[in-house]
Amino acid sequence: MLLRLAISILPFVGSALAQAGAAYTDPDNGITFWGFTDPVHHVTYGYIFPPLADNSQEFIGEIVAPIETKWAGATPGGAMLHNLLLVAWPNGNSIVRSARYATDYVQPTAMSGPVLTDLPTTKVNSTHWKWVYRCQNCVSWSTATGTQTLPIDSFGVPAWAWSNVGVDTPSNPQSTFLEHTDFGFFGLDFSQAHVSTALYNNWAAGGTGGGTPTGPPTTTTTTTQPPVSATPYDYIVVGAGPGGIIAADRLSEAGKKVILLERGGPATWETGGTYGPTWAKGYNLTKFDVPGLFETMFSDSNPFWWCKDVNVFAGCLLGGGTTINGALYWIPPYSDFATTTGWPSSWGNHQPYTDKMKSRLPSTDAPSPDGKRYLEQSGDIAAKLLDVQGYRRLTINDNPDQKDHVYGYSSFDFIGGKRGGPVATYFKTAKARQNFAYRQYAYVLNVVRNGAQITGVKTNDSSLGPDGFIPVTSKGRVILSAGSFGSPRILFRSGIGPTDMITIVKNDATASPNLPPQAQWINLPVGYNVSDNPSINLVFTHPSIDAYENWAQVWTSPRAADSAQYLKSHSGVLSASSPRLNFWRAYSGTDGKTRWMQGTVRPGAASVTTAYPYNASQIFTITVYLSTGITSRGRIGIDAAMTARPLITPWFTDPVDKGVLIQGINDIVANIKSVPGLTLITPDNKTSVIDYVNNYDPGSLNSNHWVGSNTIGTSSAKAVVDENTKVFNTNNLFIVDASIIPQMPMGNPHGTIMSMAEQAVTKILALAGGP
């Protein structure tokens, strides 16, 4: 159905706020719309409203689609349920359309109230179809839970749906149809999408002309705006995740002229985000501010933060993964930068850079500002189990190099009971500098180069330069920090990487013109050497556990005392994400290599598989990972739609990894009877650990800790970047993100990524020939 979110396949589909809406003028009618062109299917969705002062209940919209689009849908409210849904398709030389409504994820039906009027430039030709319409009674409507209103005076997240499968009865406006082939979201500042009463009334009556965009020019092909002069920068940093934010902050601190480009939008309230729970309305809090809302990232009906064109979970918003993860923050041990884990010897002394990171962003294992720990029952029970197995308790980040038979409270980088991370620290100082620029919703397609020399980047934002081109200065540099999937894709689209991937780009009509000549292609192992922690969930019950309603109510109706406490002082249960305890143990495999097992303990469970009854209020999970030392490797690439995806998954390609993980799980569960009342329910006592692991859903093995796709090294035969993080065979292109890390870190990787970024930017600044 329209915009249905199939949660079970989200890791492989995803949806995200990929780009920003902008102003454009339709050349057929002169109407100024604010909207967006989907870069994959090339469908444009636009809206324009009367002045806010008119208190009007209508707008003018349009959908412009290639003829191969069998039907397209738009919902300015951004979600399927209880929202205005507009659907259209061509039927011969006419457009058939309807306003629909759904209260569940089923076929949407006719919506009473909206009045649709087709405007004169609606048409169908041999290449495209266009629906231009007036939608009356379309700004607010009644639902079973109250009145729903479009955010016409603020920022919103409209959605779209697309299908290449025709409807069942093309002549019938209420025809049934199959679920959409694709869907997505985009950010739109509705407060800018207004024109004068006279101009709006002229357009609404079928008149033309007179439109002047009041915001940045469009990214669509229908723009009539003249090109703007591009500003050159010393450094262009692509991607505002932890690597990019730290690089941009330190470069601007050094006096360089820097622009940081982020394809998504804001997140926390401080950065302009507004998407928060209703129970926190008026408290300047978003979903991304409140640590206790972490689990709802994966169950929200409007998950605009996931990258739409990456088929695993990846964050497309300011802060990247550090804005949507559980914020587990581990100070890297020596092994995270040792030659034994693939690093060049010049990286061995990480401590000065880790110290710089710690001074900007300390860790805490007691994140509630009142100093108390909450909801600790699952950690207490797990500790009893581990004590019997010879583990000892430590403050983990005070002893980062001790990772064998140790456990301790989960450690985070929350600040004052709210999400902290690089956005609250490094980005905050960077944006205060006059030599630092930040542009959100700027999607970088490729670097522009002449042989080995990078001259700038091409983006979707023509307000930054002609045709979206941003140049670097004569000695300027580009730093890619788009992540383990995003940075490889940019390289492929720039003619850098294996020939099979660049050939896919060459065969794409939109991307091919931006490729350099084939003689300038650079053959590097981009996308190879990929690692991710294989992870297995074990689910237990114990009478002392408070499963906290499995985190299912924290978004809409958390426990009243807990929400009140959090709103008053940012303390209590909601001041932390779900993990409560972590542990590590070293194992020697049959190949003589040492691998480390990590465990994370949290109340609740993602899924339960058991043939026996159990008390759902008493469940908790131990997620068991393999980290440093794993030998399995995969490959990341792109498909014909330019979607970044694993081509070879990196879990258990070496059977020794699986054997070690099975051994670790057997050890964990061997002493269950030593803890009275403790019961393992997934797997239950009808399923052996070996069978459980062997039959584990491969998609669920994903930990989203991807590293290695642009690995660092000393030879272009085996690595993509050199010891200074410069891409081999280029003069001025660098990568600073998780993709250069050659092997899995010891713990959840964002602390290691941040330490790496501190060291990398120091090396880049010291490298001769720069600005």
mmCIF file of N, CA and C in Angstrom, residues 277-285 290 561-571 574:
data_model
loop_
_atom_site.group_PDB
_atom_site.id
_atom_site.type_symbol
_atom_site.label_atom_id
_atom_site.label_comp_id
_atom_site.label_asym_id
_atom_site.label_seq_id
_atom_site.Cartn_x
_atom_site.Cartn_y
_atom_site.Cartn_z
ATOM 1 N N PRO A 277 8.439 13.784 20.419
ATOM 2 C CA PRO A 277 7.217 13.151 20.918
ATOM 3 C C PRO A 277 6.233 14.199 21.413
ATOM 4 N N THR A 278 4.961 13.886 21.318
ATOM 5 C CA THR A 278 3.937 14.842 21.763
ATOM 6 C C THR A 278 4.048 15.119 23.254
ATOM 7 N N TRP A 279 4.513 14.122 24.032
ATOM 8 C CA TRP A 279 4.584 14.348 25.480
ATOM 9 C C TRP A 279 5.686 15.332 25.858
ATOM 10 N N ALA A 280 6.587 15.640 24.918
ATOM 11 C CA ALA A 280 7.658 16.599 25.198
ATOM 12 C C ALA A 280 7.433 17.931 24.498
ATOM 13 N N LYS A 281 6.233 18.147 23.959
ATOM 14 C CA LYS A 281 5.955 19.387 23.246
ATOM 15 C C LYS A 281 6.136 20.589 24.173
ATOM 16 N N GLY A 282 6.847 21.596 23.663
ATOM 17 C CA GLY A 282 7.116 22.788 24.452
ATOM 18 C C GLY A 282 8.398 22.728 25.253
ATOM 19 N N TYR A 283 9.112 21.596 25.203
ATOM 20 C CA TYR A 283 10.343 21.435 25.977
ATOM 21 C C TYR A 283 11.599 21.440 25.103
ATOM 22 N N ASN A 284 11.468 21.790 23.850
ATOM 23 C CA ASN A 284 12.622 21.896 22.941
ATOM 24 C C ASN A 284 13.423 20.594 22.883
ATOM 25 N N LEU A 285 12.696 19.509 22.663
ATOM 26 C CA LEU A 285 13.320 18.193 22.590
ATOM 27 C C LEU A 285 12.828 17.466 21.341
ATOM 28 N N VAL A 290 16.505 12.845 23.085
ATOM 29 C CA VAL A 290 16.148 12.025 24.249
ATOM 30 C C VAL A 290 16.770 10.638 24.109
ATOM 31 N N ALA A 561 5.626 8.868 35.413
ATOM 32 C CA ALA A 561 6.641 9.357 36.346
ATOM 33 C C ALA A 561 7.984 9.546 35.633
ATOM 34 N N ASP A 562 8.285 8.648 34.678
ATOM 35 C CA ASP A 562 9.564 8.741 33.980
ATOM 36 C C ASP A 562 9.607 9.926 33.028
ATOM 37 N N SER A 563 8.528 10.160 32.284
ATOM 38 C CA SER A 563 8.521 11.309 31.383
ATOM 39 C C SER A 563 8.536 12.614 32.170
ATOM 40 N N ALA A 564 7.808 12.649 33.289
ATOM 41 C CA ALA A 564 7.811 13.863 34.109
ATOM 42 C C ALA A 564 9.197 14.144 34.665
ATOM 43 N N GLN A 565 9.876 13.101 35.129
ATOM 44 C CA GLN A 565 11.233 13.280 35.657
ATOM 45 C C GLN A 565 12.170 13.782 34.562
ATOM 46 N N TYR A 566 12.038 13.202 33.375
ATOM 47 C CA TYR A 566 12.943 13.620 32.302
ATOM 48 C C TYR A 566 12.678 15.068 31.894
ATOM 49 N N LEU A 567 11.420 15.437 31.759
ATOM 50 C CA LEU A 567 11.113 16.806 31.362
ATOM 51 C C LEU A 567 11.559 17.815 32.410
ATOM 52 N N LYS A 568 11.558 17.414 33.667
ATOM 53 C CA LYS A 568 11.958 18.324 34.739
ATOM 54 C C LYS A 568 13.464 18.501 34.811
ATOM 55 N N SER A 569 14.243 17.383 34.635
ATOM 56 C CA SER A 569 15.687 17.476 34.899
ATOM 57 C C SER A 569 16.548 16.682 33.938
ATOM 58 N N HIS A 570 15.947 16.143 32.877
ATOM 59 C CA HIS A 570 16.677 15.298 31.911
ATOM 60 C C HIS A 570 17.312 14.087 32.590
ATOM 61 N N SER A 571 16.731 13.637 33.660
ATOM 62 C CA SER A 571 17.281 12.504 34.403
ATOM 63 C C SER A 571 16.302 11.340 34.377
ATOM 64 N N LEU A 574 14.923 7.660 30.968
ATOM 65 C CA LEU A 574 14.989 8.171 29.599
ATOM 66 C C LEU A 574 16.271 8.939 29.307
#
